[in-house]
Short mmCIF file of C-alpha atoms in Angstrom, two decimals:
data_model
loop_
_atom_site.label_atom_id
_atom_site.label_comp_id
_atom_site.label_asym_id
_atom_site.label_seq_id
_atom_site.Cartn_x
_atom_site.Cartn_y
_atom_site.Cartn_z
CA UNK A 1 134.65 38.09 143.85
CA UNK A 2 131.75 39.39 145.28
CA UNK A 3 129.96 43.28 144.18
CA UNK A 4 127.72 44.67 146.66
CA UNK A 5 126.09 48.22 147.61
CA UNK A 6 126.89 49.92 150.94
CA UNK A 7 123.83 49.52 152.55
CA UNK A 8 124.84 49.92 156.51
CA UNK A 9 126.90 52.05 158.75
CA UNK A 10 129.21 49.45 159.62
CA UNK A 11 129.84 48.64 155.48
CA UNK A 12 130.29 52.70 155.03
CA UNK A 13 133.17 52.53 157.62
CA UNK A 14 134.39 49.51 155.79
CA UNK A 15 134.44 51.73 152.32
CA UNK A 16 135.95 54.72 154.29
CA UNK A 17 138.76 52.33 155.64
CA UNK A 18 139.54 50.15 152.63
CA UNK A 19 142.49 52.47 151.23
CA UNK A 20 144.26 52.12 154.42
CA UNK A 21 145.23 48.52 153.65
CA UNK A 22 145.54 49.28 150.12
CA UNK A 23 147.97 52.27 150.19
CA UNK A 24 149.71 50.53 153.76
CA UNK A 25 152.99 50.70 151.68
CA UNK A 26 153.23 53.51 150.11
CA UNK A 27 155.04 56.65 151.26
CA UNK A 28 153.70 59.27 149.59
CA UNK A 29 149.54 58.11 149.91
CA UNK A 30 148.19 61.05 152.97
CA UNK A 31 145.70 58.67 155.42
CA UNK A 32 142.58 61.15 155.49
CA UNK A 33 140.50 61.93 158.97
CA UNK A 34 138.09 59.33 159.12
CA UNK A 35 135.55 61.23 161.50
CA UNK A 36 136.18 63.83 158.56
CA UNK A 37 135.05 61.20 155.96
CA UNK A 38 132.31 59.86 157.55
CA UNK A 39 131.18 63.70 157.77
CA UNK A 40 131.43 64.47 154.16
CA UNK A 41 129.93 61.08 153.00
CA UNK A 42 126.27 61.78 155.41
CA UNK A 43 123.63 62.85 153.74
CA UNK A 44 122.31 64.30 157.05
CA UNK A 45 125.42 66.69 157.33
CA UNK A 46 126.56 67.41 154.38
CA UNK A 47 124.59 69.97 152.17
CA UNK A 48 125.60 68.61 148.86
CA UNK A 49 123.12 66.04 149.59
CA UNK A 50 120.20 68.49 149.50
CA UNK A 51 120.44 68.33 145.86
CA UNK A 52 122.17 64.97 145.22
CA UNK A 53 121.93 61.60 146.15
CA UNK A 54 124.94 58.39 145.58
CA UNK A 55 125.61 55.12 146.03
CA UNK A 56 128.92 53.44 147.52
CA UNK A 57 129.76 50.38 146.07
CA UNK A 58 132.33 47.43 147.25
CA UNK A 59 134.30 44.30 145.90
CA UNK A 60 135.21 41.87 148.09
CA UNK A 61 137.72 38.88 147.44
CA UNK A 62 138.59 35.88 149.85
CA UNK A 63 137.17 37.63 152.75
CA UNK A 64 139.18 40.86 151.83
CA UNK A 65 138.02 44.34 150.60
CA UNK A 66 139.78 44.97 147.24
CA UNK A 67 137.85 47.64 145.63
CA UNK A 68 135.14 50.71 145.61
CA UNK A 69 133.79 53.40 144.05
CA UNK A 70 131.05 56.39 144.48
CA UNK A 71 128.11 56.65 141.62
CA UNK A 72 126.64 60.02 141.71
CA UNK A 73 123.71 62.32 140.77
CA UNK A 74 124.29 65.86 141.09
CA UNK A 75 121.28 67.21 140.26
CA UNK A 76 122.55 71.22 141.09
CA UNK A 77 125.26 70.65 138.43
CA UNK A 78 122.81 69.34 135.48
CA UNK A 79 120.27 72.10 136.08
CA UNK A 80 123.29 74.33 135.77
CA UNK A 81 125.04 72.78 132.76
CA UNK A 82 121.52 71.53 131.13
CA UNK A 83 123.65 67.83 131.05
CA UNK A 84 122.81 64.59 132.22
CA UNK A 85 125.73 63.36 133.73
CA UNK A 86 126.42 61.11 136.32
CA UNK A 87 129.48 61.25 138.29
CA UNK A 88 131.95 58.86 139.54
CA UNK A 89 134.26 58.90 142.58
CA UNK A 90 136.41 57.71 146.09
CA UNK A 91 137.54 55.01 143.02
CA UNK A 92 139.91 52.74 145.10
CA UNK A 93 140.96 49.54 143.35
CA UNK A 94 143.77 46.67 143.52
CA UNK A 95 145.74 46.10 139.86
CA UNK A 96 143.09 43.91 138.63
CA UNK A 97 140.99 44.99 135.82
CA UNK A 98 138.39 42.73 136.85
CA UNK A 99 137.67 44.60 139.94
CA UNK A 100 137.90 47.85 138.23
CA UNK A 101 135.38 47.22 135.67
CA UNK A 102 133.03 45.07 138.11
CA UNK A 103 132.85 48.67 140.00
CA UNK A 104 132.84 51.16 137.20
CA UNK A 105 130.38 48.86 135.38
CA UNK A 106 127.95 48.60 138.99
CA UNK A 107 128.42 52.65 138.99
CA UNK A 108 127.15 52.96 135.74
CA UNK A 109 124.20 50.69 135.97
CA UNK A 110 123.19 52.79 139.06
CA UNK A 111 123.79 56.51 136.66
CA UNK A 112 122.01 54.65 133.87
CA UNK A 113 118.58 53.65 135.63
CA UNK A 114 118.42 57.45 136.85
CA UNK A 115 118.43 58.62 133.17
CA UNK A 116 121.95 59.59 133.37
CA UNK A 117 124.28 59.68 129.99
CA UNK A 118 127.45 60.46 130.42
CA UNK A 119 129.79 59.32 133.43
CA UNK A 120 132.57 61.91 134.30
CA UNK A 121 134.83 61.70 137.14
CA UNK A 122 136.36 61.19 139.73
CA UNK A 123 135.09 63.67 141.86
CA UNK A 124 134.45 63.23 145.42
CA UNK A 125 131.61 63.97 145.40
CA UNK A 126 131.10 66.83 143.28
CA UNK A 127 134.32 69.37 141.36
CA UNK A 128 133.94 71.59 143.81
CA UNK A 129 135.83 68.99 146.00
CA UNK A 130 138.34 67.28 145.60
CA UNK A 131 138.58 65.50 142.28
CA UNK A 132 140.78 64.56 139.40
CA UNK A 133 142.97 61.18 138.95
CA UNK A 134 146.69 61.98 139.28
CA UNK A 135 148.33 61.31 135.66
CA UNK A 136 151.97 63.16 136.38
CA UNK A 137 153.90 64.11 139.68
CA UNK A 138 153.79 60.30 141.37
CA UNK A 139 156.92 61.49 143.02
CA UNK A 140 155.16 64.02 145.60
CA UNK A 141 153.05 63.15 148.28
CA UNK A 142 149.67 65.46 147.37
CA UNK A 143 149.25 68.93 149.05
CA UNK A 144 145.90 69.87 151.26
CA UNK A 145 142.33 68.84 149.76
CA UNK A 146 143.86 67.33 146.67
CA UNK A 147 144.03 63.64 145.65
CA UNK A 148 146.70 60.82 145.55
CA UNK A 149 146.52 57.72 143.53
CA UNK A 150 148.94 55.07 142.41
CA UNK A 151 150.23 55.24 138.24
CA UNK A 152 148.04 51.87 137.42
CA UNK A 153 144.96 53.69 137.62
CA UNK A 154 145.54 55.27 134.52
CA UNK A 155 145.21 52.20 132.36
CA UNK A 156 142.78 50.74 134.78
CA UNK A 157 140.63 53.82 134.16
CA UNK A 158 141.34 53.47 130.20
CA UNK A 159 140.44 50.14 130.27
CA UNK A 160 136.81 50.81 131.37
CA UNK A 161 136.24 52.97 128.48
CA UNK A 162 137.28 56.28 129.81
CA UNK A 163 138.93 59.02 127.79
CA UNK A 164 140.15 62.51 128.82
CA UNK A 165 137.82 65.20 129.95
CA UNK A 166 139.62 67.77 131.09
CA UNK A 167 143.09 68.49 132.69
CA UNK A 168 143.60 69.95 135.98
CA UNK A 169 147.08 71.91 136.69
CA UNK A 170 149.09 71.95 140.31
CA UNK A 171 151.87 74.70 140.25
CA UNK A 172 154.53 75.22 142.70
CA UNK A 173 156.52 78.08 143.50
CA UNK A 174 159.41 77.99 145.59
CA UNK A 175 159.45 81.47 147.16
CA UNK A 176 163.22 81.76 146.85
CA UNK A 177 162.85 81.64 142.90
CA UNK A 178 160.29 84.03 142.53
CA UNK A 179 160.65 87.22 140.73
CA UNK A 180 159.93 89.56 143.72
CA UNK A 181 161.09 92.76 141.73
CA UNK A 182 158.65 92.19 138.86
CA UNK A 183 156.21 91.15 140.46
CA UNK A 184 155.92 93.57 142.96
CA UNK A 185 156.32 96.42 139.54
CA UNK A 186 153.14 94.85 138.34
CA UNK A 187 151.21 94.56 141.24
CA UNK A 188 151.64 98.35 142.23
CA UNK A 189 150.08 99.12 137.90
CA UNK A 190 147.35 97.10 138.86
CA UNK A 191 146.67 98.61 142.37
CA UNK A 192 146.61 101.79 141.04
CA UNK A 193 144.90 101.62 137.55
CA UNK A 194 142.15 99.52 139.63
CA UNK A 195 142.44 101.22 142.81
CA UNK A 196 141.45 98.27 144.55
CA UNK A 197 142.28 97.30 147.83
CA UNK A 198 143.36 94.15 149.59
CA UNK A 199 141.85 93.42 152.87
CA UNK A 200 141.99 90.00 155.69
CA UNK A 201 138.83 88.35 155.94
CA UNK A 202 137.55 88.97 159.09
CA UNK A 203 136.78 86.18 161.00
CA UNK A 204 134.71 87.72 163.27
CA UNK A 205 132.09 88.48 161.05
CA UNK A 206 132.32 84.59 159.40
CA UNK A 207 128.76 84.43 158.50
CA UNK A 208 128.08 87.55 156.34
CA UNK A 209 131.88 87.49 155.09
CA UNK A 210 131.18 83.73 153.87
CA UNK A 211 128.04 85.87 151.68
CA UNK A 212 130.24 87.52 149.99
CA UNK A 213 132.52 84.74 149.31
CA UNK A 214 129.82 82.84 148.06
CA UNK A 215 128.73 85.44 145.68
CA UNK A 216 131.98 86.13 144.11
CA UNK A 217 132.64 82.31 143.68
CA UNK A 218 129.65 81.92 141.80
CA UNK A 219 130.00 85.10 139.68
CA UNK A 220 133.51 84.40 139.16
CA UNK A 221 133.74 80.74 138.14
CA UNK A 222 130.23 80.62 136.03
CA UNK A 223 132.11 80.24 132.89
CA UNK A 224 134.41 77.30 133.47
CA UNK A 225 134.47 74.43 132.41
CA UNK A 226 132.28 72.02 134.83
CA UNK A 227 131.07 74.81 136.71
CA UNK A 228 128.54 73.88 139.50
CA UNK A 229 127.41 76.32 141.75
CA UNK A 230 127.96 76.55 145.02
CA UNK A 231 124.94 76.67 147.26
CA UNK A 232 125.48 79.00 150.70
CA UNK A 233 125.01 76.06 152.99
CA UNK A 234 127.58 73.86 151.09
CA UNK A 235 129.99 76.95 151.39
CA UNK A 236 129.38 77.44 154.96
CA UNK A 237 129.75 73.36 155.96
CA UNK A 238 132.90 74.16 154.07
CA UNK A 239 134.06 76.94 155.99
CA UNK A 240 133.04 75.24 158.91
CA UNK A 241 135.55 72.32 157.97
CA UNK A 242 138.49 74.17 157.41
CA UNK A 243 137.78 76.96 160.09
CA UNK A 244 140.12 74.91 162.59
CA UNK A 245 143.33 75.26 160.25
CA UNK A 246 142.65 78.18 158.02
CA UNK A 247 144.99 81.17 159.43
CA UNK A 248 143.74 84.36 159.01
CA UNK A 249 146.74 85.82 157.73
CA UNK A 250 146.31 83.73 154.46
CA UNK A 251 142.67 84.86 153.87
CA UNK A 252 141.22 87.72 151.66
CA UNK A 253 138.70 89.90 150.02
CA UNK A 254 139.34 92.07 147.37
CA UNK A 255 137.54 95.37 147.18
CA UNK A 256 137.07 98.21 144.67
CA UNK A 257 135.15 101.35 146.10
CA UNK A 258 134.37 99.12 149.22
CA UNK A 259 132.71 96.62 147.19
CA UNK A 260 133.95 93.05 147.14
CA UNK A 261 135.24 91.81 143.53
CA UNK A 262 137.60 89.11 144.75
CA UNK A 263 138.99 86.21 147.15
CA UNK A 264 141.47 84.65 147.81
CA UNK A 265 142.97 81.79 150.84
CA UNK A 266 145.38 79.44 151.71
CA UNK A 267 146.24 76.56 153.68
CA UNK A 268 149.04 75.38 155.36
CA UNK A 269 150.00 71.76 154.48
CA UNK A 270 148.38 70.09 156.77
CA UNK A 271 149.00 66.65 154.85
CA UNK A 272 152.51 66.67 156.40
CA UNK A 273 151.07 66.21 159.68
CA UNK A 274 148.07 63.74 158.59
CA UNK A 275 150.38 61.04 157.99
CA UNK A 276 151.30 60.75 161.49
CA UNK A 277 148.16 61.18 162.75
CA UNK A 278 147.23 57.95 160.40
CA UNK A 279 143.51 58.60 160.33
CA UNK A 280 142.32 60.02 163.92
CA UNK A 281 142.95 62.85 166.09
CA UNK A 282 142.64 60.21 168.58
CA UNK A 283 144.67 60.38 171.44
CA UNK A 284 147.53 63.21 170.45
CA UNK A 285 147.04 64.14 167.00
CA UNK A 286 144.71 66.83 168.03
CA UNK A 287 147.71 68.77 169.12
CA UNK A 288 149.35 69.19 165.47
CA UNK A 289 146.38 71.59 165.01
CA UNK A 290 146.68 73.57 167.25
CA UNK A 291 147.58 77.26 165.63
CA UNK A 292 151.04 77.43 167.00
CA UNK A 293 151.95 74.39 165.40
CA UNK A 294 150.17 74.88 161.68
CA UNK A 295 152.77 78.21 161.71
CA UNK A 296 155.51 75.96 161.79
CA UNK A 297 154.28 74.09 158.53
CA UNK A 298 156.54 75.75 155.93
CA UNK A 299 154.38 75.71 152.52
CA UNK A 300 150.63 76.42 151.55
CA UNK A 301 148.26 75.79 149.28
CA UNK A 302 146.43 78.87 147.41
CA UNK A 303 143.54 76.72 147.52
CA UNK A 304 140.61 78.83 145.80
CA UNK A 305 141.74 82.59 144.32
CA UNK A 306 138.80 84.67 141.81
CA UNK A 307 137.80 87.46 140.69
CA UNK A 308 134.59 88.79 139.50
CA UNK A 309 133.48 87.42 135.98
CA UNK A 310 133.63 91.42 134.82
CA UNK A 311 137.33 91.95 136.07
CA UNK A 312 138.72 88.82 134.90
CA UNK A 313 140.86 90.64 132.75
CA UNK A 314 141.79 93.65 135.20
CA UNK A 315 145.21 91.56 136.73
CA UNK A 316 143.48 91.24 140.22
CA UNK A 317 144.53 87.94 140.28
CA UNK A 318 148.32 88.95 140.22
CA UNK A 319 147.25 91.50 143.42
CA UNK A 320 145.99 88.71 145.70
CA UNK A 321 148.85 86.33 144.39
CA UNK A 322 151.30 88.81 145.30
CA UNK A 323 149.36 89.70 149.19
CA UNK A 324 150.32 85.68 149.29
CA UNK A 325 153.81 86.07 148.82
CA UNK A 326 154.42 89.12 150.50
CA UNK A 327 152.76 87.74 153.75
CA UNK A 328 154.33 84.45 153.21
CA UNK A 329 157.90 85.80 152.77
CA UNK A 330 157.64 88.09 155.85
CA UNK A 331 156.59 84.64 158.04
CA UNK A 332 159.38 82.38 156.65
CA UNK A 333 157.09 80.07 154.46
CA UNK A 334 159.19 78.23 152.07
CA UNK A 335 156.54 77.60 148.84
CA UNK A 336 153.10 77.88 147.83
CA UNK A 337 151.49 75.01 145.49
CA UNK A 338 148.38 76.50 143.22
CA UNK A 339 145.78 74.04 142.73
CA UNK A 340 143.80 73.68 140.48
CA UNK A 341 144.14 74.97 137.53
CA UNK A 342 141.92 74.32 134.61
CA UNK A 343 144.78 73.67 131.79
CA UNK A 344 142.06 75.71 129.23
CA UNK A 345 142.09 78.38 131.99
CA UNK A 346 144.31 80.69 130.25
CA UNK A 347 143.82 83.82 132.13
CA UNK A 348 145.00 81.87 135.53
CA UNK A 349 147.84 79.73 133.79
CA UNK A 350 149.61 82.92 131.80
CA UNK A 351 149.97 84.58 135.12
CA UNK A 352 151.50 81.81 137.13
CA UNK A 353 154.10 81.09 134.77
CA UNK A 354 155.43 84.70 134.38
CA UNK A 355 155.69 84.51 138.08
CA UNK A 356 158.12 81.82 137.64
CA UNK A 357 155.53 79.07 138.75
CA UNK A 358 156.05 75.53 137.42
CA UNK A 359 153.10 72.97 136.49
CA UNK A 360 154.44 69.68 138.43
CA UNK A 361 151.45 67.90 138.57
CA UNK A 362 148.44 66.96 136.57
CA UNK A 363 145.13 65.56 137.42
CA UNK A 364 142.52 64.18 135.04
CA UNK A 365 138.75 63.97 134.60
CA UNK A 366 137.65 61.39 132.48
CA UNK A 367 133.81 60.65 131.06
CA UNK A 368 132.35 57.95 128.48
CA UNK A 369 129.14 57.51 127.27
CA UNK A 370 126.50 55.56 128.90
CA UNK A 371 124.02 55.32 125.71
#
């Protein structure tokens, strides 16, 4: 078994390709965009890397890659949380506990000689990305921007010293069960104690409506758990990202006297067309999305919804929530999955289940101690 760093281009295509052999046989694993990964992992596009740095590491086994993993400093979210932690993520392993430990152990050595204490993860790269290790809901294939791994990694993870950090929540709610009447009652109290008003993003404007996105994010998530700012470039590369398959009808600000207190958008599931496209646009998978065709995808993905740290308590939530399902309804969408959800977030949790949303999935973030 042989341990070594990612030091080339042709070794970080490697990495980015490895779970392709390893998930070749399993239905429900989603085959990302590797163009897209290649993007996200380059320190010359990718913002994050302005304030962090990581190192890729792979195990390799009779000529065969059976294992990696991400170490990371993110230097933003320790002058934010006054921590030192070091993160771990893109964790890929066979069912050996040998290679799992070789890896966590080489990502820890790596955290350890930047002065790094604790080791939480995964998150790839940061929790403002995808992140979490799937724990329940094996039986779905994983919605938009969320992760997918198989049930061994639990004890693998376990095994390496790992305990639960925190619990991350994906709701569904199939539109056909949801309690229009009641919510729709409650949404009209809110509107007009608050007198806010619900408005599209306008795409138009992208660059000075992303400001205000970016504003209310940071306002409105600066008290969770794990909270790491996000900086205006890193929201923009974002936006830039998802631009291609965001439909405007699914995106919104939230205004109270014309000022902006809240956000809200969705995605359609493009994961149901990434598995055919098995990793490249490359030479007709371009044409699943195309806007025509993303209407035809039948469910979303609330993917980020908040409110301003002040108004957390004001039901605005409920308001954008119900713009979803009203719009959704009217366009023949099927379901909407919320993710994620905090499971201490009580204030976002108490809400979706009086909707009649059901937690189906779980994610966890695990840490240990590197002293």
């Amino acid at each position: 078994m042989n341990l070594f760093q990612v030091t080339t281009r042709k070794q970080l295509d490697d990495f980015i390709r490895m779970p392709f052999r390893l998930y070749k046989h399993d239905d429900k694993w989603v085959p990302p965009l590797v163009s897209a990964e290649h993007k996200m992992m380059d320190p010359k596009r990718n913002p994050f890397y302005e304030h962090s740095e990581a190192a890729h590491f792979l195990v390799e086994r009779d000529g065969e890659l059976v294992g990696r993993i991400s170490a990371i400093e993110n230097r933003l979210h320790n002058e934010t949380q006054k921590e030192k932690t070091g993160f771990w993520g893109y964790f890929e392993s066979e069912n050996d506990p040998a290679v799992s430990t070789a890896l966590f152990d080489a990502a820890a050595d790596w955290l350890k000689k930047r002065g790094l204490t604790r080791m939480l993860g995964p998150a790839n790269p940061s929790l403002n990305d995808p992140c979490g290790l799937l724990v329940d809901g094996f039986e779905w294939s994983p919605f938009v921007l969320m992760t997918y791994n198989p049930r061994y990694y639990v004890p693998l993870v376990s095994k390496a010293g790992f305990t639960k950090a925190m619990d991350l929540l994906a709701y569904i709610l199939p539109h056909q069960e949801l309690d229009r009447l009641r919510i729709d009652r409650i949404a009209e109290i809110i509107r007009k104690r608050t007198k806010a008003v619900i408005r599209h993003v306008n795409l138009s404007k992208l660059e000075s409506e992303l400001k205000i996105i970016t504003d209310i994010y940071n306002d409105a998530w600066q008290s969770n758990w794990g909270f790491c700012p996000m900086t205006e470039a890193e929201v923009r590369f974002t936006a830039e990202d998802l631009k291609s398959i965001l439909l405007p009808e699914f995106a919104y600000i939230a205004e109270i006297d014309g000022k902006p207190v809240g956000f809200a958008f969705a995605l359609p599931d493009i994961n149901r067309t990434l598995k055919k496209c098995k990793g490249s646009l490359l030479p007709f998978g371009w044409w699943h999305f195309l806007k025509p065709q993303l209407r035809k995808i039948p469910v979303i993905r609330i993917v980020a919804l908040g409110v301003r740290k002040d108004l957390h308590a004001s039901g605005l939530g409920t308001l954008l929530y119900q713009q979803f399902f009203t719009e959704g309804l009217a366009r023949g969408y099927t379901a909407a999955e919320c993710s994620w959800i905090l499971e201490t977030n009580t204030l976002m949790n108490s809400p979706l289940l009086q909707m009649g949303a059901k937690p189906y999935k779980r994610y966890r973030l695990y840490d240990k101690n590197l002293e």
